[in-house]
Coordinates of N, CA, C and O in Angstrom, one line a residue:
X1 N -3.0 -25.8 -12.8 CA -3.0 -24.6 -12.0 C -2.3 -24.7 -10.7 O -2.5 -25.8 -10.1
X2 N -1.6 -23.8 -10.4 CA -0.8 -23.8 -9.1 C -1.7 -23.6 -7.9 O -2.6 -22.9 -7.8
X3 N -1.4 -24.5 -7.0 CA -2.1 -24.5 -5.6 C -1.5 -23.6 -4.6 O -0.2 -23.7 -4.4
X4 N -2.3 -22.7 -4.1 CA -1.6 -21.6 -3.1 C -1.8 -22.1 -1.7 O -2.9 -22.9 -1.3
X5 N -0.9 -21.8 -0.8 CA -1.0 -22.0 0.7 C -1.1 -20.7 1.2 O -0.9 -19.5 0.7
X6 N -1.3 -20.7 2.6 CA -1.4 -19.4 3.3 C 0.0 -18.7 3.2 O -0.1 -17.5 3.5
X7 N 0.9 -19.4 3.1 CA 2.3 -18.7 3.1 C 2.6 -17.9 1.9 O 3.2 -16.9 1.9
X8 N 2.1 -18.3 0.7 CA 2.4 -17.7 -0.4 C 1.1 -17.0 -1.2 O 1.2 -16.3 -2.2
X9 N 0.0 -16.9 -0.3 CA -1.3 -16.4 -0.9 C -1.0 -14.9 -1.2 O -1.4 -14.5 -2.4
X10 N -0.7 -14.1 -0.3 CA -0.6 -12.7 -0.3 C 0.4 -12.4 -1.3 O 0.0 -11.4 -2.3
X11 N 1.6 -12.9 -1.6 CA 2.5 -12.7 -2.7 C 1.9 -12.9 -4.0 O 2.1 -12.3 -4.9
X12 N 1.4 -14.1 -4.2 CA 0.8 -14.6 -5.6 C -0.4 -13.7 -6.1 O -0.6 -13.6 -7.2
X13 N -1.2 -13.1 -5.1 CA -2.3 -12.3 -5.5 C -1.9 -10.7 -5.5 O -2.9 -10.1 -5.7
X14 N -0.7 -10.4 -5.3 CA -0.5 -9.0 -5.0 C -0.1 -8.2 -6.4 O -0.2 -7.1 -6.4
X15 N 0.0 -8.9 -7.6 CA 0.3 -8.2 -8.7 C -0.5 -8.8 -9.9 O -0.7 -10.0 -10.1
X16 N -1.1 -7.7 -10.6 CA -1.9 -8.0 -11.9 C -3.4 -8.6 -11.5 O -3.8 -8.5 -10.5
X17 N -3.8 -9.2 -12.6 CA -5.3 -9.6 -12.6 C -5.1 -11.2 -12.1 O -4.3 -12.0 -12.6
X18 N -5.8 -11.7 -10.9 CA -5.7 -12.9 -10.3 C -7.1 -13.4 -10.0 O -7.9 -12.7 -9.6
X19 N -7.2 -14.7 -10.4 CA -8.5 -15.4 -9.9 C -8.1 -16.6 -9.1 O -7.2 -17.4 -9.4
X20 N -8.7 -16.7 -7.9 CA -8.4 -17.7 -6.9 C -9.7 -18.6 -6.8 O -10.7 -18.1 -6.7
X21 N -9.4 -20.0 -7.2 CA -10.5 -21.0 -7.3 C -10.4 -21.7 -6.0 O -9.4 -22.6 -5.9
X22 N -11.4 -21.6 -5.0 CA -11.4 -22.4 -3.8 C -12.2 -23.6 -4.1 O -13.4 -23.4 -4.3
X23 N -11.6 -24.8 -3.9 CA -12.5 -25.9 -4.2 C -11.8 -27.2 -3.6 O -10.9 -27.0 -2.8
X24 N -12.3 -28.4 -3.9 CA -11.9 -29.8 -3.4 C -12.1 -30.8 -4.5 O -13.0 -30.7 -5.2
X25 N -11.3 -31.8 -4.4 CA -11.4 -32.8 -5.5 C -12.7 -33.5 -5.3 O -13.3 -34.1 -6.3
X26 N -13.3 -33.6 -4.2 CA -14.5 -34.4 -3.8 C -15.8 -33.7 -4.2 O -16.9 -34.3 -4.3
X27 N -15.6 -32.4 -4.5 CA -16.8 -31.5 -4.7 C -17.2 -31.6 -6.2 O -16.6 -31.2 -7.1
X28 N -18.6 -32.1 -6.6 CA -19.1 -32.2 -7.8 C -19.2 -30.9 -8.6 O -18.8 -30.8 -9.8
X29 N -19.6 -29.8 -7.9 CA -19.7 -28.5 -8.5 C -18.2 -28.0 -9.1 O -18.0 -27.2 -10.0
X30 N -17.3 -28.3 -8.0 CA -15.8 -28.0 -8.4 C -15.5 -28.6 -9.7 O -14.7 -28.0 -10.6
X31 N -15.7 -29.9 -9.8 CA -15.3 -30.8 -10.9 C -16.1 -30.2 -12.2 O -15.4 -30.2 -13.4
X32 N -17.2 -29.7 -12.1 CA -18.1 -29.2 -13.1 C -17.5 -28.0 -13.7 O -17.5 -27.8 -15.0
X33 N -17.0 -27.0 -12.9 CA -16.3 -25.8 -13.5 C -15.0 -25.9 -13.8 O -14.4 -24.9 -14.5
X34 N -14.5 -27.0 -13.5 CA -12.9 -27.1 -13.9 C -12.6 -26.9 -15.4 O -11.7 -26.3 -15.8
X35 N -13.5 -27.6 -16.2 CA -13.2 -27.3 -17.7 C -13.6 -25.9 -18.1 O -12.8 -25.4 -19.0
X36 N -14.6 -25.3 -17.5 CA -14.9 -24.0 -17.8 C -13.6 -23.0 -17.5 O -13.2 -22.2 -18.1
X37 N -13.0 -23.3 -16.2 CA -11.8 -22.5 -15.8 C -10.6 -22.8 -16.7 O -9.9 -21.8 -17.0
X38 N -10.5 -24.0 -17.1 CA -9.4 -24.3 -18.0 C -9.6 -23.5 -19.4 O -8.5 -23.0 -20.0
X39 N -10.7 -23.5 -19.8 CA -11.0 -22.8 -21.2 C -10.8 -21.3 -21.0 O -10.2 -20.6 -21.8
X40 N -11.2 -20.7 -19.9 CA -11.0 -19.3 -19.6 C -9.6 -18.9 -19.4 O -9.2 -17.8 -19.7
X41 N -8.9 -19.8 -18.7 CA -7.3 -19.8 -18.5 C -6.7 -19.6 -19.9 O -5.8 -18.6 -20.1
X42 N -7.2 -20.2 -21.1 CA -6.5 -20.1 -22.4 C -7.0 -18.8 -23.1 O -6.3 -18.0 -23.6
X43 N -8.2 -18.4 -22.8 CA -8.9 -17.3 -23.5 C -8.4 -15.9 -22.7 O -8.4 -14.8 -23.4
X44 N -8.1 -16.0 -21.5 CA -7.6 -14.8 -20.8 C -6.2 -15.0 -20.3 O -6.1 -15.2 -19.0
X45 N -5.3 -15.2 -21.0 CA -3.9 -15.6 -20.7 C -3.2 -14.6 -19.7 O -2.2 -14.7 -19.1
X46 N -3.8 -13.3 -19.8 CA -3.3 -12.1 -19.0 C -3.6 -12.3 -17.5 O -3.2 -11.7 -16.6
X47 N -4.6 -13.4 -17.2 CA -5.1 -13.5 -15.9 C -4.5 -14.7 -15.3 O -4.5 -15.7 -15.8
X48 N -3.7 -14.4 -14.1 CA -3.3 -15.7 -13.3 C -4.5 -16.3 -12.6 O -5.1 -15.7 -11.8
X49 N -4.5 -17.8 -12.7 CA -5.5 -18.4 -12.0 C -4.9 -19.4 -11.1 O -3.9 -20.1 -11.5
X50 N -5.1 -19.4 -9.9 CA -4.6 -20.2 -8.7 C -5.8 -21.0 -8.1 O -6.9 -20.6 -8.1
X51 N -5.4 -22.1 -7.4 CA -6.4 -22.9 -6.7 C -6.0 -22.9 -5.2 O -4.8 -22.8 -4.9
X52 N -7.1 -23.0 -4.4 CA -6.7 -23.1 -3.0 C -7.7 -24.5 -2.8 O -8.8 -24.7 -2.9
X53 N -6.9 -25.6 -2.1 CA -7.7 -26.7 -1.6 C -8.3 -26.5 -0.2 O -7.7 -26.2 0.7
X54 N -9.6 -26.6 -0.3 CA -10.5 -26.4 0.7 C -10.2 -27.2 2.0 O -10.2 -26.8 2.9
X55 N -9.6 -28.5 1.6 CA -9.6 -29.3 2.9 C -8.1 -29.2 3.3 O -7.9 -29.3 4.7
X56 N -7.1 -28.8 2.6 CA -5.9 -28.8 3.0 C -5.3 -27.5 3.7 O -4.2 -27.3 4.2
X57 N -6.1 -26.4 3.3 CA -5.7 -25.1 3.7 C -6.8 -24.5 4.7 O -7.4 -23.4 4.4
X58 N -7.0 -25.0 5.9 CA -7.9 -24.8 6.8 C -7.7 -23.3 7.1 O -8.7 -22.6 7.3
X59 N -6.4 -22.9 7.6 CA -6.3 -21.5 7.9 C -6.6 -20.4 7.1 O -7.2 -19.5 7.2
X60 N -6.3 -20.8 5.7 CA -6.6 -19.9 4.6 C -8.1 -19.7 4.4 O -8.7 -18.7 4.1
X61 N -8.8 -20.9 4.4 CA -10.2 -21.0 4.1 C -10.9 -20.1 5.3 O -11.8 -19.4 5.0
X62 N -10.5 -20.2 6.4 CA -11.0 -19.5 7.6 C -10.7 -17.9 7.3 O -11.7 -17.2 7.5
X63 N -9.5 -17.7 6.9 CA -9.2 -16.1 6.9 C -10.0 -15.5 5.6 O -10.3 -14.3 5.9
X64 N -10.3 -16.3 4.7 CA -11.0 -15.8 3.5 C -12.6 -15.8 3.8 O -13.4 -15.4 2.9
X65 N -12.9 -16.5 4.8 CA -14.3 -16.6 5.0 C -15.2 -17.6 4.2 O -16.3 -17.4 3.7
X66 N -14.4 -18.6 3.7 CA -15.1 -19.6 2.7 C -16.1 -20.5 3.4 O -15.6 -21.2 4.4
X67 N -17.3 -20.4 3.1 CA -18.2 -21.4 3.6 C -18.8 -22.5 2.6 O -19.0 -23.6 2.9
X68 N -18.7 -22.1 1.3 CA -19.3 -22.9 0.5 C -18.3 -23.0 -0.8 O -17.7 -22.0 -1.1
X69 N -18.3 -24.3 -1.6 CA -17.3 -24.3 -2.7 C -18.1 -24.8 -3.8 O -19.1 -25.6 -3.7
X70 N -17.6 -24.5 -5.0 CA -16.5 -23.6 -5.4 C -16.8 -22.2 -5.1 O -17.8 -21.8 -5.3
X71 N -15.8 -21.5 -4.7 CA -15.8 -20.0 -4.7 C -14.6 -19.4 -5.4 O -13.6 -19.9 -5.4
X72 N -14.9 -18.5 -6.3 CA -14.1 -17.8 -7.0 C -13.8 -16.4 -6.5 O -14.8 -15.6 -6.2
X73 N -12.5 -15.9 -6.2 CA -12.4 -14.7 -5.7 C -11.3 -14.0 -6.8 O -10.3 -14.6 -7.3
X74 N -11.7 -12.7 -7.1 CA -11.0 -11.9 -8.0 C -10.2 -10.8 -7.4 O -10.6 -10.1 -6.6
X75 N -9.0 -10.7 -7.9 CA -7.9 -9.8 -7.4 C -7.4 -8.8 -8.6 O -7.1 -9.2 -9.7
X76 N -7.2 -7.6 -8.2 CA -6.4 -6.7 -9.1 C -5.3 -6.0 -8.4 O -5.8 -5.2 -7.3
X77 N -4.2 -6.3 -8.6 CA -2.9 -5.8 -7.9 C -3.1 -5.8 -6.3 O -2.8 -5.0 -5.6
X78 N -3.6 -7.1 -5.8 CA -3.6 -7.3 -4.4 C -4.9 -7.0 -3.6 O -5.0 -7.4 -2.5
X79 N -5.8 -6.2 -4.5 CA -7.0 -5.9 -3.9 C -8.2 -6.7 -4.4 O -8.2 -7.0 -5.6
X80 N -9.0 -7.3 -3.5 CA -10.2 -7.9 -4.0 C -11.2 -7.0 -4.7 O -11.6 -6.0 -4.1
X81 N -11.5 -7.4 -6.0 CA -12.4 -6.6 -6.8 C -13.6 -7.5 -7.2 O -13.6 -8.6 -7.1
X82 N -14.7 -6.6 -7.5 CA -15.8 -7.4 -8.0 C -16.6 -8.2 -7.0 O -16.3 -7.9 -5.8
X83 N -17.3 -9.1 -7.4 CA -18.0 -9.8 -6.5 C -17.4 -11.4 -6.3 O -17.0 -11.9 -7.6
X84 N -17.4 -12.0 -5.3 CA -17.1 -13.3 -5.2 C -18.1 -14.2 -5.9 O -19.4 -14.0 -5.8
X85 N -17.9 -15.2 -6.7 CA -18.9 -16.1 -7.1 C -18.8 -17.3 -6.4 O -17.8 -18.1 -6.2
X86 N -19.9 -17.5 -5.7 CA -20.1 -18.9 -4.8 C -20.9 -19.9 -5.6 O -22.1 -19.5 -6.0
X87 N -20.4 -21.0 -5.9 CA -21.2 -22.0 -6.6 C -21.6 -21.6 -8.0 O -22.7 -21.9 -8.3
X88 N -20.8 -21.0 -8.7 CA -21.3 -20.4 -10.2 C -21.5 -21.8 -10.9 O -20.9 -22.8 -10.9
X89 N -22.4 -21.6 -11.9 CA -22.8 -23.0 -12.7 C -22.6 -22.8 -14.0 O -22.9 -23.8 -14.8
X90 N -22.3 -21.6 -14.5 CA -22.2 -21.4 -15.9 C -21.0 -20.6 -16.4 O -20.5 -19.7 -15.7
X91 N -20.4 -21.1 -17.5 CA -19.3 -20.3 -17.9 C -19.4 -18.8 -18.2 O -18.7 -18.0 -17.9
X92 N -20.7 -18.5 -18.6 CA -20.9 -17.0 -19.0 C -21.0 -16.2 -17.7 O -20.6 -15.1 -17.7
X93 N -21.4 -16.7 -16.6 CA -21.3 -15.9 -15.3 C -20.0 -15.7 -14.9 O -19.7 -14.6 -14.4
X94 N -19.1 -16.7 -15.1 CA -17.7 -16.8 -14.6 C -17.0 -15.9 -15.5 O -16.3 -14.9 -15.2
X95 N -17.2 -15.9 -16.9 CA -16.5 -15.0 -17.9 C -16.9 -13.6 -17.7 O -16.2 -12.7 -17.9
X96 N -18.2 -13.2 -17.2 CA -18.5 -11.8 -17.0 C -17.6 -11.3 -16.0 O -17.3 -10.1 -16.2
X97 N -17.3 -11.8 -14.9 CA -16.4 -11.4 -14.0 C -14.9 -11.3 -14.5 O -14.3 -10.3 -14.2
X98 N -14.4 -12.3 -15.4 CA -13.2 -12.2 -16.1 C -13.1 -10.8 -16.9 O -12.0 -10.2 -16.9
X99 N -14.2 -10.7 -17.6 CA -14.1 -9.4 -18.4 C -14.0 -8.2 -17.7 O -13.4 -7.2 -18.0
X100 N -14.6 -8.0 -16.5 CA -14.4 -6.9 -15.6 C -13.2 -6.8 -15.0 O -12.5 -5.6 -14.7
X101 N -12.4 -7.8 -14.9 CA -11.2 -7.9 -14.2 C -10.2 -7.3 -15.2 O -9.2 -6.6 -14.7
X102 N -10.3 -7.7 -16.6 CA -9.2 -7.3 -17.4 C -9.8 -5.7 -18.3 O -9.3 -5.1 -18.6

């Protein structure tokens, strides 16, 4: 999955159905949902999924108001939609938001 920076964030989330996964390599919960996100990426090929590195994108993390990871943010044509998922722990919870997005 492509990693976003503050420079390309707005452009990459501006069109279509997009999910942004904010996390870090050292985060156990982030590693736990990684295979779920990979599976959902295959099942929902019409949804673009991007990552934001919690440690490397301080400015982006601040502007998005991220306090805990993993956090999933859902966009439709540039507008944040649905609810953010903070520390989701099951594929079914994440997939429910994917279904709303498409």
